[in-house]
Coordinates of C-alpha atoms in Angstrom, one line a residue:
Chain A
A23 CA -13.1 3.6 12.7
Q24 CA -12.1 4.1 9.4
K25 CA -12.7 1.1 7.7
I26 CA -12.4 -0.3 3.5
T27 CA -14.6 -3.0 1.8
Q28 CA -13.9 -5.0 -1.0
T29 CA -16.4 -7.7 -1.3
Q30 CA -14.4 -9.6 -4.8
P31 CA -12.0 -11.5 -3.5
G32 CA -11.5 -12.6 -7.3
M33 CA -12.9 -11.4 -10.6
F34 CA -12.6 -12.1 -14.5
V35 CA -12.5 -9.9 -17.3
Q36 CA -12.0 -10.9 -20.9
E37 CA -9.6 -8.9 -22.9
K38 CA -10.5 -6.1 -23.7
E39 CA -14.2 -5.8 -21.6
A40 CA -14.1 -3.4 -19.5
V41 CA -14.5 -3.8 -15.7
T42 CA -15.4 -3.1 -12.7
L43 CA -13.9 -2.9 -8.5
D44 CA -15.9 -2.3 -5.3
C45 CA -15.2 -0.5 -2.6
T46 CA -16.8 1.2 -0.3
Y47 CA -16.5 3.0 2.8
D48 CA -17.1 4.9 6.1
T49 CA -15.1 7.4 7.7
S50 CA -16.7 10.1 9.7
D51 CA -14.2 12.4 8.5
Q52 CA -15.6 15.4 5.5
S53 CA -11.8 14.9 4.4
Y54 CA -10.5 11.4 2.9
G55 CA -8.6 10.7 -0.3
L56 CA -9.1 7.0 -1.5
F57 CA -6.5 5.2 -3.5
W58 CA -6.7 2.2 -5.9
Y59 CA -3.2 0.0 -6.3
K60 CA -1.8 -2.6 -8.1
Q61 CA 0.0 -5.3 -7.0
P62 CA 1.5 -7.8 -9.3
S63 CA 2.6 -10.9 -8.6
S64 CA 6.7 -9.6 -9.0
G65 CA 4.8 -7.3 -5.4
E66 CA 5.2 -4.1 -5.7
M67 CA 2.6 -2.1 -5.6
I68 CA 1.6 0.6 -8.2
F69 CA -0.5 3.1 -7.4
L70 CA -2.7 3.8 -9.8
I71 CA -5.4 6.7 -9.6
Y72 CA -6.3 9.1 -6.5
Q73 CA -9.6 10.1 -5.8
G74 CA -9.8 13.4 -2.8
S75 CA -13.1 13.8 -1.4
Y76 CA -14.3 16.7 -2.5
D77 CA -13.1 15.9 -5.7
E78 CA -16.3 17.2 -7.6
Q79 CA -15.2 15.5 -10.3
N80 CA -14.3 11.5 -11.6
A81 CA -10.5 11.0 -11.0
T82 CA -9.2 9.5 -14.7
E83 CA -5.9 8.2 -15.2
G84 CA -5.9 6.3 -18.9
R85 CA -7.8 3.3 -18.7
Y86 CA -8.5 3.9 -15.2
S87 CA -11.2 5.3 -14.1
L88 CA -12.6 5.9 -10.5
N89 CA -16.7 5.9 -9.5
F90 CA -17.2 7.7 -7.3
Q91 CA -20.3 7.9 -5.3
K92 CA -20.1 10.2 -1.9
A93 CA -23.0 9.6 -0.9
R94 CA -22.9 5.9 -1.2
K95 CA -19.6 6.9 0.1
S96 CA -18.2 4.0 -2.5
A97 CA -15.0 4.3 -4.6
N98 CA -15.0 1.9 -8.0
L99 CA -12.1 1.8 -10.3
V100 CA -13.0 1.1 -13.2
I101 CA -10.4 -0.7 -16.2
S102 CA -11.7 -0.4 -19.9
A103 CA -10.4 -2.2 -22.7
S104 CA -8.2 -4.9 -20.0
Q105 CA -5.0 -6.5 -21.0
L106 CA -3.1 -9.5 -20.3
G107 CA -1.2 -7.4 -17.8
D108 CA -3.7 -6.1 -15.9
S109 CA -4.0 -9.9 -14.7
A110 CA -2.8 -8.3 -10.5
M111 CA -4.3 -7.6 -7.3
Y112 CA -6.2 -4.4 -6.9
F113 CA -6.4 -3.1 -3.2
C114 CA -8.9 0.4 -2.5
A115 CA -7.0 2.4 0.1
M116 CA -8.2 5.6 1.9
R117 CA -5.4 7.9 4.1
E118 CA -6.3 8.3 7.6
V119 CA -6.9 12.3 7.5
T120 CA -7.5 12.7 11.5
G121 CA -3.6 13.1 13.6
N122 CA -2.7 13.8 9.5
T123 CA -0.7 10.4 9.8
G124 CA -0.8 10.0 6.2
K125 CA -1.5 6.5 6.5
L126 CA -3.5 4.1 4.6
I127 CA -5.3 2.3 5.4
F128 CA -6.7 -1.3 2.9
G129 CA -9.4 -3.3 2.4
Q130 CA -8.5 -7.2 1.6
G131 CA -8.4 -6.7 -2.3
T132 CA -9.1 -8.4 -5.0
T133 CA -7.6 -11.1 -7.6
L134 CA -8.4 -9.7 -11.8
Q135 CA -7.8 -12.6 -13.8
V136 CA -8.1 -10.9 -17.5
K137 CA -8.5 -14.3 -20.1
P138 CA -7.6 -14.3 -23.3
Chain B
G6 CA 9.0 10.3 -10.3
A7 CA 8.5 9.4 -7.3
V8 CA 10.4 6.4 -7.7
V9 CA 11.0 4.0 -4.2
S10 CA 13.9 1.7 -3.5
Q11 CA 14.4 -1.2 -0.9
H12 CA 16.8 -3.9 -1.1
P13 CA 17.4 -6.4 -0.8
S14 CA 14.4 -7.6 -2.0
R15 CA 15.1 -11.1 -1.2
V16 CA 17.2 -12.6 1.3
I17 CA 17.0 -16.0 2.8
C18 CA 19.3 -16.0 6.7
K19 CA 18.9 -18.5 10.0
S20 CA 17.1 -18.8 12.8
G21 CA 19.3 -16.0 15.0
T22 CA 20.1 -13.9 13.1
S23 CA 19.6 -10.4 12.3
V24 CA 18.5 -8.8 9.1
K25 CA 18.8 -4.6 7.4
I26 CA 16.7 -3.0 5.0
E27 CA 17.2 -0.3 3.6
C28 CA 14.7 1.5 1.8
R29 CA 14.9 4.3 -0.3
S30 CA 13.1 7.6 -2.1
L31 CA 14.7 7.8 -5.1
D32 CA 14.1 12.1 -6.4
F33 CA 12.1 12.8 -3.0
Q34 CA 12.8 13.4 0.5
A35 CA 10.1 11.9 2.5
T36 CA 10.1 12.7 5.4
T37 CA 7.8 10.3 6.5
M38 CA 8.6 6.6 5.5
F39 CA 5.5 3.4 6.7
W40 CA 6.5 -0.4 7.1
Y41 CA 4.3 -3.0 6.3
R42 CA 3.6 -7.1 6.6
Q43 CA 2.1 -8.1 4.2
F44 CA 1.6 -12.4 3.7
P45 CA 0.1 -14.7 0.8
K46 CA -2.6 -13.8 -0.9
K47 CA -3.3 -10.7 1.5
S48 CA -3.5 -7.4 2.5
L49 CA -0.8 -4.6 3.9
M50 CA -0.4 -4.3 7.4
L51 CA 0.8 -1.2 8.1
M52 CA 3.7 -2.5 11.0
A53 CA 4.9 1.4 12.1
T54 CA 5.1 4.9 10.3
S55 CA 9.1 5.5 10.0
N56 CA 9.3 9.9 10.7
E57 CA 12.9 11.5 10.0
G58 CA 15.3 12.5 12.6
S59 CA 12.4 10.9 15.6
K60 CA 11.3 7.7 16.9
A61 CA 8.8 5.7 14.7
T62 CA 5.8 5.4 15.7
Y63 CA 4.8 1.4 15.1
E64 CA 1.1 -0.6 15.7
Q65 CA -0.3 -2.5 18.3
G66 CA 0.6 -5.8 18.4
V67 CA 4.4 -5.3 16.4
E68 CA 7.2 -5.5 18.6
K69 CA 8.5 -3.1 18.9
D70 CA 12.2 -4.6 20.0
K71 CA 12.3 -7.1 16.8
F72 CA 11.5 -4.3 14.5
L73 CA 14.1 -2.0 14.3
I74 CA 13.7 1.4 12.5
N75 CA 15.8 4.3 11.8
H76 CA 14.8 6.9 9.9
A77 CA 18.9 8.8 9.2
S78 CA 17.9 11.1 6.5
L79 CA 15.2 12.5 4.7
T80 CA 16.3 9.3 1.8
L81 CA 16.7 6.7 4.1
S82 CA 14.5 4.1 6.0
T83 CA 16.0 1.5 7.6
L84 CA 14.5 -1.5 9.6
T85 CA 16.1 -4.5 11.2
V86 CA 14.8 -7.4 11.8
T87 CA 16.5 -8.7 15.2
S88 CA 17.2 -12.2 16.1
A89 CA 15.0 -13.4 12.9
H90 CA 12.6 -16.4 13.0
P91 CA 10.8 -18.9 11.3
E92 CA 7.6 -17.0 11.7
D93 CA 9.5 -13.9 10.6
S94 CA 9.5 -15.2 7.4
S95 CA 7.4 -13.0 4.9
F96 CA 6.7 -10.5 2.6
Y97 CA 7.3 -6.7 4.0
I98 CA 6.8 -3.6 2.3
C99 CA 8.1 0.2 2.7
S100 CA 7.3 3.3 1.3
A101 CA 7.8 6.6 1.3
R102 CA 4.8 10.4 1.7
T103 CA 4.8 13.1 -0.9
G104 CA 2.8 15.9 -0.7
G105 CA 1.5 18.7 0.3
W106 CA -0.8 18.3 3.8
G107 CA -4.1 16.6 2.5
T108 CA -3.2 15.6 -1.1
D109 CA -0.2 13.4 -0.5
T110 CA 0.2 9.5 -2.4
Q111 CA 2.0 6.8 -0.6
Y112 CA 4.6 5.7 -3.2
F113 CA 6.0 1.7 -2.8
G114 CA 9.2 0.0 -2.9
P115 CA 9.4 -3.6 -4.6
G116 CA 9.4 -5.5 -1.3
T117 CA 11.6 -7.2 0.2
R118 CA 11.0 -11.0 0.5
L119 CA 12.7 -12.9 3.7
T120 CA 12.9 -16.3 4.5
V121 CA 14.2 -17.3 7.6
L122 CA 15.2 -21.1 8.0

């Protein structure tokens, strides 16, 4: 069965520093997609970054990068130069490929607090 | 692009009444939309997959008669919570799927906070 694990319930980071949010996954599929979403206190889920299992390079989107280590089945999110507005809950997710349902399996989430 | 709206953002209703929540993809067509429920500080729980022109697929444990889903067009899906009770109070959030096979992404609406008195 597919599974996503985020082992850090809460993280603190100083403003302007970088932070890594951990995510490990388990799947027997060869083809899958990995996502990170940000959920501020307002509740909306904001898509941040995507990594395909066959992508050879780590995905980057502005200050966000995904440290994809396929052999270790990890897909950590790195946020560089943290800003106060980065304080939010972050979810790692994996897309089910079997059956092409498009379903996402979410991790438990990590609450990030950026200190001024 | 890839904007999803949800209406209403907040609703308070009396126990026993029904509440309808709308999810719209504003700038793309979505043959598939998803409905999630989220409790405070918890992850999203998938309730059902809404497919345009066909019946929704419900996850195990979700009462299909209580949570009615209608995907009337390529840009609109609705979730109706029938005979709502206080235990149905929660944050409901929808998403719309866009993109080709193997590269699709879900974009989420802003969510609806339901409070049943």
